[in-house]
Amino acid sequence: MAGGVGSRFWPASREARPKQFLDIMGDGRSLLRMTFERFLKVTTADKIFIVTNGKYQAQVLEHLPELSDNQILCEPSRNNTAPCVAYTAFKLQALDPEANIVIAPSDALIVNETLFADNINKALAYTAETDALVTLGIAPDRPHTGYGYIQFLGESGNDGIYPVKRFTEKPDSETAKSFLQSGDYLWNAGIFVWRAETVLKAYEQYAPEIYALLSQGMTCYNTPEEQAFIDEFYPQTPSISVDYAIMENAKNIYTIPAQFGWSDLGAWGALYQESIKDESGNVINAGKAITEDVHNSYIRGPEGKLIVVGGVDDLLIIDEGDVLVVYPKSREQEIKALRGKAEEMFGEKFV
């Protein structure tokens, strides 16, 4: 899934070139490219499909030249994740009635990619033989309030795969602490594994409006008529996440607790946490920088521009040339609202 805007990564992430197309980690690869290469440990390039907004089709091909046009699913509108997952399932089932699918975001960071591939292959083997909807859960290491949580039944597991009792969306701080202490909750990483047939049965039961709309295109998928059908019917689907539409309702949900080092890189603070820091606790992603008495800060600047910072602590300093953001790291969640304020005051030029 590569259709989001990444508004909490503003001003680096923009409507015209969002987060998944950026070299956020500084290794010369976009997050989308990193995700693609990660899945080459599981399958071949011809079996990797990208769901994105239609306006990003050319950028996807620029970053992933190995793909054909039929491997890029172009959404005409942003309707959250439930419609895009259903669209993918219908399209892949039309290609292969036995299709077994991994759904994953394009902008997450995975540290141990070998262990990640092992977990994915375990889930694929399980869903190939069962009517299970499997999600990879991340063992939490702190009471994070920005993630959804999965409660699993640890005593009922089978070879490291456990039934799911319930999903809980982003909890408050005290609830998150109780989840961590209980030991039977995992972070919801938004990585799902299931057969197309299995998940489409779930849509038919729990999200009938999405199923009714997109099932009308059965004769169109993987033909020249596909995009015209999607352009007409996809915008009519309700805007809802696959978590709310399917995962909170279905009974055949299982999870694999995973420890491959994961971050959803949802905001600048997450990137700071996952990056190598200097002796003062700073992360500096700028070609030229001078710092004096600077601690625990993230500094990003364009190539060729000298950034000079002194006497500050716990700051985000993001210079994208036309937009400079200087903001407390502890208040990073406010950046999305700042992006909206910039659009309101100055138009779309800066977003």
Coordinates of C-alpha atoms in Angstrom, one line a residue:
M1 CA 0.0 0.0 0.0
A2 CA 1.6 3.2 -1.2
G3 CA -1.1 5.8 -1.5
G4 CA -0.8 7.9 1.6
V5 CA 0.5 11.5 2.0
G6 CA 2.6 11.0 5.2
S7 CA 1.4 14.4 6.6
R8 CA 3.2 13.9 9.9
F9 CA 6.5 14.0 7.9
W10 CA 5.8 17.4 6.5
P11 CA 7.5 19.4 5.2
A12 CA 9.7 16.7 3.6
S13 CA 6.6 14.7 2.7
R14 CA 4.4 16.6 0.2
E15 CA 1.2 15.9 -1.7
A16 CA 3.2 15.8 -4.9
R17 CA 6.0 13.5 -3.5
P18 CA 4.9 11.8 -0.3
K19 CA 7.0 9.9 2.3
Q20 CA 7.1 6.6 0.5
F21 CA 9.1 8.1 -2.3
L22 CA 11.6 9.8 -0.1
D23 CA 15.1 8.7 1.0
I24 CA 14.2 9.1 4.6
M25 CA 16.9 6.8 6.0
G26 CA 19.7 8.4 4.0
D27 CA 20.9 5.2 2.3
G28 CA 20.0 6.3 -1.3
R29 CA 16.7 4.3 -1.4
S30 CA 13.2 5.4 -1.0
L31 CA 11.0 3.7 1.6
L32 CA 9.0 2.1 -1.3
R33 CA 12.2 0.8 -2.8
M34 CA 13.3 -0.6 0.6
T35 CA 10.0 -2.4 1.0
F36 CA 10.1 -3.8 -2.5
E37 CA 13.6 -5.2 -2.0
R38 CA 12.5 -6.7 1.4
F39 CA 9.8 -8.7 -0.3
L40 CA 12.2 -10.0 -2.9
K41 CA 13.3 -12.3 0.0
V42 CA 9.8 -13.8 -0.1
T43 CA 8.8 -13.8 -3.8
T44 CA 9.7 -12.6 -7.2
A45 CA 9.2 -9.1 -8.7
D46 CA 6.4 -10.2 -11.0
K47 CA 4.3 -11.1 -7.9
I48 CA 4.6 -7.7 -6.2
F49 CA 1.8 -5.3 -6.7
I50 CA 1.6 -1.7 -5.6
V51 CA -1.7 0.0 -4.6
T52 CA -1.4 3.8 -4.9
N53 CA -3.2 6.9 -5.9
G54 CA -3.4 7.3 -9.6
K55 CA -1.3 10.5 -9.5
Y56 CA 1.7 8.5 -8.3
Q57 CA 1.8 5.9 -11.0
A58 CA 4.7 7.4 -12.8
Q59 CA 6.7 7.8 -9.5
V60 CA 6.1 4.2 -8.6
L61 CA 7.5 3.1 -12.0
E62 CA 10.5 5.5 -11.5
H63 CA 11.3 3.8 -8.2
L64 CA 10.4 0.3 -9.2
P65 CA 11.2 -0.1 -13.0
E66 CA 10.9 -3.9 -12.6
L67 CA 7.1 -3.6 -12.5
S68 CA 4.6 -3.7 -15.3
D69 CA 1.6 -1.4 -15.6
N70 CA -0.7 -4.2 -14.5
Q71 CA 1.2 -4.5 -11.2
I72 CA 0.3 -0.9 -10.2
L73 CA -3.3 -0.5 -8.9
C74 CA -4.4 3.1 -9.3
E75 CA -7.0 4.4 -6.8
P76 CA -8.9 7.4 -8.1
S77 CA -9.7 8.5 -4.6
R78 CA -8.4 8.0 -1.0
N79 CA -10.9 5.8 0.8
N80 CA -8.7 4.4 3.5
T81 CA -7.4 0.8 3.5
A82 CA -10.5 -1.4 3.3
P83 CA -11.5 -0.6 -0.3
C84 CA -7.9 -0.9 -1.5
V85 CA -7.4 -4.3 0.1
A86 CA -10.7 -5.5 -1.4
Y87 CA -9.7 -4.2 -4.8
T88 CA -6.4 -6.0 -4.5
A89 CA -8.1 -9.3 -3.5
F90 CA -10.5 -9.2 -6.4
K91 CA -7.8 -8.4 -8.9
L92 CA -5.4 -11.1 -7.6
Q93 CA -8.1 -13.7 -7.3
A94 CA -9.0 -13.1 -11.0
L95 CA -5.3 -13.7 -11.8
D96 CA -5.1 -16.8 -9.6
P97 CA -8.1 -18.3 -7.8
E98 CA -5.7 -19.7 -5.2
A99 CA -3.9 -16.5 -4.6
N100 CA -2.3 -16.1 -1.2
I101 CA -1.6 -12.5 -0.4
V102 CA 0.5 -10.4 1.9
I103 CA -0.8 -6.8 2.6
A104 CA 1.9 -4.4 3.9
P105 CA 2.5 -0.7 4.1
S106 CA 5.2 0.7 1.9
D107 CA 6.7 3.0 4.5
A108 CA 7.6 0.9 7.5
L109 CA 11.1 0.2 8.7
I110 CA 12.2 -3.5 9.3
V111 CA 15.5 -4.1 10.9
N112 CA 15.9 -7.9 10.7
E113 CA 14.7 -8.6 7.1
T114 CA 15.6 -12.3 7.3
L115 CA 13.5 -12.9 10.4
F116 CA 10.7 -10.8 8.7
A117 CA 10.8 -13.1 5.7
D118 CA 10.6 -16.2 7.9
N119 CA 7.5 -14.8 9.7
I120 CA 5.9 -14.0 6.4
N121 CA 6.6 -17.5 5.0
K122 CA 5.2 -19.1 8.2
A123 CA 2.0 -17.1 7.8
L124 CA 1.7 -17.9 4.1
A125 CA 2.1 -21.6 4.8
Y126 CA -0.6 -21.4 7.4
T127 CA -3.1 -19.5 5.3
A128 CA -2.5 -21.8 2.4
E129 CA -4.0 -24.7 4.4
T130 CA -6.6 -22.8 6.5
D131 CA -9.3 -20.2 6.2
A132 CA -7.4 -17.9 8.5
L133 CA -6.8 -14.2 8.4
V134 CA -3.3 -13.7 9.9
T135 CA -1.7 -10.5 11.1
L136 CA 1.9 -10.0 12.2
G137 CA 1.9 -8.5 15.7
I138 CA 4.9 -6.7 17.1
A139 CA 6.0 -7.5 20.7
P140 CA 5.8 -4.0 22.4
D141 CA 8.7 -2.6 24.3
R142 CA 7.0 0.5 25.6
P143 CA 3.4 1.7 26.2
H144 CA 3.0 3.5 22.9
T145 CA -0.3 5.4 22.4
G146 CA 0.1 5.9 18.7
Y147 CA -0.4 2.2 17.7
G148 CA -3.3 -0.1 17.6
Y149 CA -3.0 -3.3 19.8
I150 CA -3.9 -6.9 19.3
Q151 CA -4.8 -9.1 22.3
F152 CA -3.9 -12.8 21.6
L153 CA -4.7 -16.0 23.4
G154 CA -1.2 -17.3 24.2
E155 CA -2.4 -20.5 25.7
S156 CA -4.1 -21.6 22.5
G157 CA -1.3 -21.3 20.1
N158 CA -0.1 -23.7 17.4
D159 CA 3.5 -23.5 16.3
G160 CA 3.8 -19.8 17.2
I161 CA 0.4 -18.8 15.7
Y162 CA -2.2 -17.7 18.1
P163 CA -5.9 -16.9 18.0
V164 CA -6.8 -13.2 18.3
K165 CA -9.2 -12.1 21.0
R166 CA -9.7 -8.5 20.0
F167 CA -8.2 -5.4 18.4
T168 CA -8.0 -2.1 20.2
E169 CA -7.3 1.2 18.4
K170 CA -4.8 3.7 19.8
P171 CA -5.3 3.6 23.6
D172 CA -4.6 6.3 26.2
S173 CA -1.4 6.2 28.3
E174 CA -2.8 4.2 31.3
T175 CA -4.4 1.6 29.1
A176 CA -1.3 1.2 27.0
K177 CA 0.7 0.6 30.2
S178 CA -1.8 -2.1 31.3
F179 CA -1.5 -3.7 27.9
L180 CA 2.3 -3.8 28.2
Q181 CA 2.2 -5.3 31.7
S182 CA -0.4 -8.0 30.7
G183 CA 2.0 -9.6 28.2
D184 CA -0.8 -10.7 25.9
Y185 CA -1.0 -7.6 23.7
L186 CA 1.0 -6.9 20.5
W187 CA 1.3 -3.8 18.4
N188 CA -0.8 -3.9 15.2
A189 CA 1.8 -3.4 12.4
G190 CA -0.8 -3.5 9.6
I191 CA 0.8 -6.5 7.9
F192 CA -1.8 -9.1 6.9
V193 CA -1.7 -12.5 5.2
W194 CA -4.6 -14.4 3.8
R195 CA -5.9 -16.1 0.7
A196 CA -8.0 -13.9 -1.6
E197 CA -10.9 -16.2 -1.3
T198 CA -10.8 -16.1 2.5
V199 CA -10.7 -12.3 2.8
L200 CA -13.4 -11.8 0.1
K201 CA -15.7 -14.0 2.1
A202 CA -15.1 -11.7 5.1
Y203 CA -15.9 -8.7 3.0
E204 CA -19.1 -10.3 1.7
Q205 CA -20.1 -10.8 5.4
Y206 CA -18.8 -7.8 7.2
A207 CA -18.3 -5.1 4.5
P208 CA -21.1 -6.0 2.0
E209 CA -21.3 -2.5 0.5
I210 CA -17.6 -2.7 -0.6
Y211 CA -18.0 -6.2 -1.8
A212 CA -21.2 -5.4 -3.8
L213 CA -19.5 -2.5 -5.5
L214 CA -16.2 -4.0 -6.5
S215 CA -17.5 -7.5 -7.3
Q216 CA -19.3 -6.0 -10.3
G217 CA -15.9 -5.7 -12.0
M218 CA -15.1 -9.4 -12.1
T219 CA -14.9 -9.4 -15.9
C220 CA -12.8 -6.2 -15.9
Y221 CA -9.9 -7.0 -13.6
N222 CA -6.6 -7.5 -15.4
T223 CA -8.2 -6.2 -18.7
P224 CA -8.0 -2.8 -20.5
E225 CA -11.4 -2.1 -18.9
E226 CA -10.2 -2.3 -15.3
Q227 CA -9.2 1.3 -14.7
A228 CA -12.5 2.7 -16.2
F229 CA -14.4 0.4 -13.9
I230 CA -12.4 1.4 -10.8
D231 CA -12.6 5.1 -11.7
E232 CA -16.4 4.8 -11.7
F233 CA -17.1 2.5 -8.7
Y234 CA -14.1 2.9 -6.3
P235 CA -15.0 6.4 -5.2
Q236 CA -18.5 5.1 -4.2
T237 CA -16.9 2.8 -1.6
P238 CA -17.1 3.9 2.1
S239 CA -13.9 5.4 3.6
I240 CA -13.0 2.9 6.3
S241 CA -9.9 1.0 7.4
V242 CA -9.6 -2.8 7.0
D243 CA -9.1 -3.0 10.7
Y244 CA -12.5 -1.5 11.4
A245 CA -14.3 -3.2 8.5
I246 CA -12.9 -6.7 8.8
M247 CA -10.4 -7.4 11.6
E248 CA -12.6 -6.1 14.4
N249 CA -15.5 -8.3 13.2
A250 CA -14.1 -11.5 11.8
K251 CA -13.8 -14.6 14.1
N252 CA -11.1 -16.5 12.1
I253 CA -8.2 -14.1 13.0
Y254 CA -4.7 -15.3 14.1
T255 CA -1.5 -13.6 14.9
I256 CA 2.2 -14.3 14.9
P257 CA 4.1 -12.4 17.6
A258 CA 7.2 -11.0 15.8
Q259 CA 10.5 -9.4 16.9
F260 CA 12.2 -8.4 13.7
G261 CA 12.6 -4.8 14.7
W262 CA 9.7 -2.7 13.4
S263 CA 8.7 0.9 13.2
D264 CA 5.9 2.4 11.2
L265 CA 7.9 5.6 10.8
G266 CA 4.7 7.5 11.4
A267 CA 6.4 10.8 12.4
W268 CA 9.8 12.4 12.8
G269 CA 10.2 11.2 16.3
A270 CA 10.0 7.6 15.2
L271 CA 12.7 8.3 12.6
Y272 CA 14.8 9.9 15.3
Q273 CA 14.4 6.8 17.5
E274 CA 15.5 4.4 14.7
S275 CA 18.5 6.5 13.6
I276 CA 22.1 6.4 14.7
K277 CA 22.8 9.3 17.1
D278 CA 26.0 11.2 17.8
E279 CA 27.6 11.6 21.2
S280 CA 25.1 14.4 22.1
G281 CA 22.1 12.3 21.1
N282 CA 21.6 14.2 17.8
V283 CA 20.6 12.8 14.4
I284 CA 22.0 15.0 11.7
N285 CA 20.9 14.4 8.1
A286 CA 22.4 17.4 6.4
G287 CA 25.4 17.8 4.1
K288 CA 26.8 20.8 6.0
A289 CA 26.0 21.4 9.7
I290 CA 27.6 23.1 12.7
T291 CA 26.2 22.4 16.1
E292 CA 27.2 23.9 19.5
D293 CA 25.5 22.8 22.7
V294 CA 22.8 20.9 20.8
H295 CA 21.3 17.7 22.3
N296 CA 18.7 15.1 21.5
S297 CA 17.6 16.8 18.3
Y298 CA 16.9 15.8 14.7
I299 CA 18.3 18.1 12.1
R300 CA 17.6 17.7 8.3
G301 CA 18.8 20.1 5.7
P302 CA 19.1 20.3 1.9
E303 CA 22.4 19.4 0.1
G304 CA 24.7 22.4 -0.1
K305 CA 23.0 24.5 2.5
L306 CA 24.9 25.2 5.8
I307 CA 22.8 24.6 8.9
V308 CA 24.1 26.3 12.1
V309 CA 22.3 25.4 15.4
G310 CA 23.3 26.2 19.0
G311 CA 22.0 26.0 22.5
V312 CA 18.9 23.9 22.0
D313 CA 17.6 20.5 23.2
D314 CA 14.9 18.1 22.0
L315 CA 14.1 19.9 18.7
L316 CA 13.1 19.0 15.2
I317 CA 14.8 21.2 12.7
I318 CA 13.6 20.3 9.2
D319 CA 14.7 22.6 6.4
E320 CA 13.3 21.7 3.0
G321 CA 14.4 24.8 1.2
D322 CA 11.0 26.5 0.8
V323 CA 9.8 25.4 4.3
L324 CA 11.7 25.4 7.6
V325 CA 10.1 23.7 10.6
V326 CA 11.6 24.2 14.1
Y327 CA 9.5 22.4 16.7
P328 CA 9.8 20.5 19.9
K329 CA 10.3 16.8 19.3
S330 CA 7.9 16.0 22.1
R331 CA 5.1 17.8 20.2
E332 CA 5.7 16.1 16.8
Q333 CA 2.1 15.0 16.5
E334 CA 1.1 18.7 16.0
I335 CA 3.0 18.9 12.7
K336 CA 0.0 17.4 10.8
A337 CA -2.1 20.3 12.0
L338 CA 0.6 22.8 11.0
R339 CA 0.6 21.4 7.5
G340 CA -3.1 22.1 7.4
K341 CA -2.6 25.6 8.7
A342 CA 0.0 26.3 6.1
E343 CA -2.4 25.2 3.4
E344 CA -5.1 27.4 4.8
M345 CA -2.9 30.5 5.0
F346 CA -0.7 30.1 2.0
G347 CA -2.4 27.7 -0.4
E348 CA -1.3 24.4 -1.7
K349 CA 2.2 25.6 -2.7
F350 CA 3.8 24.4 0.5
V351 CA 1.9 21.1 1.0

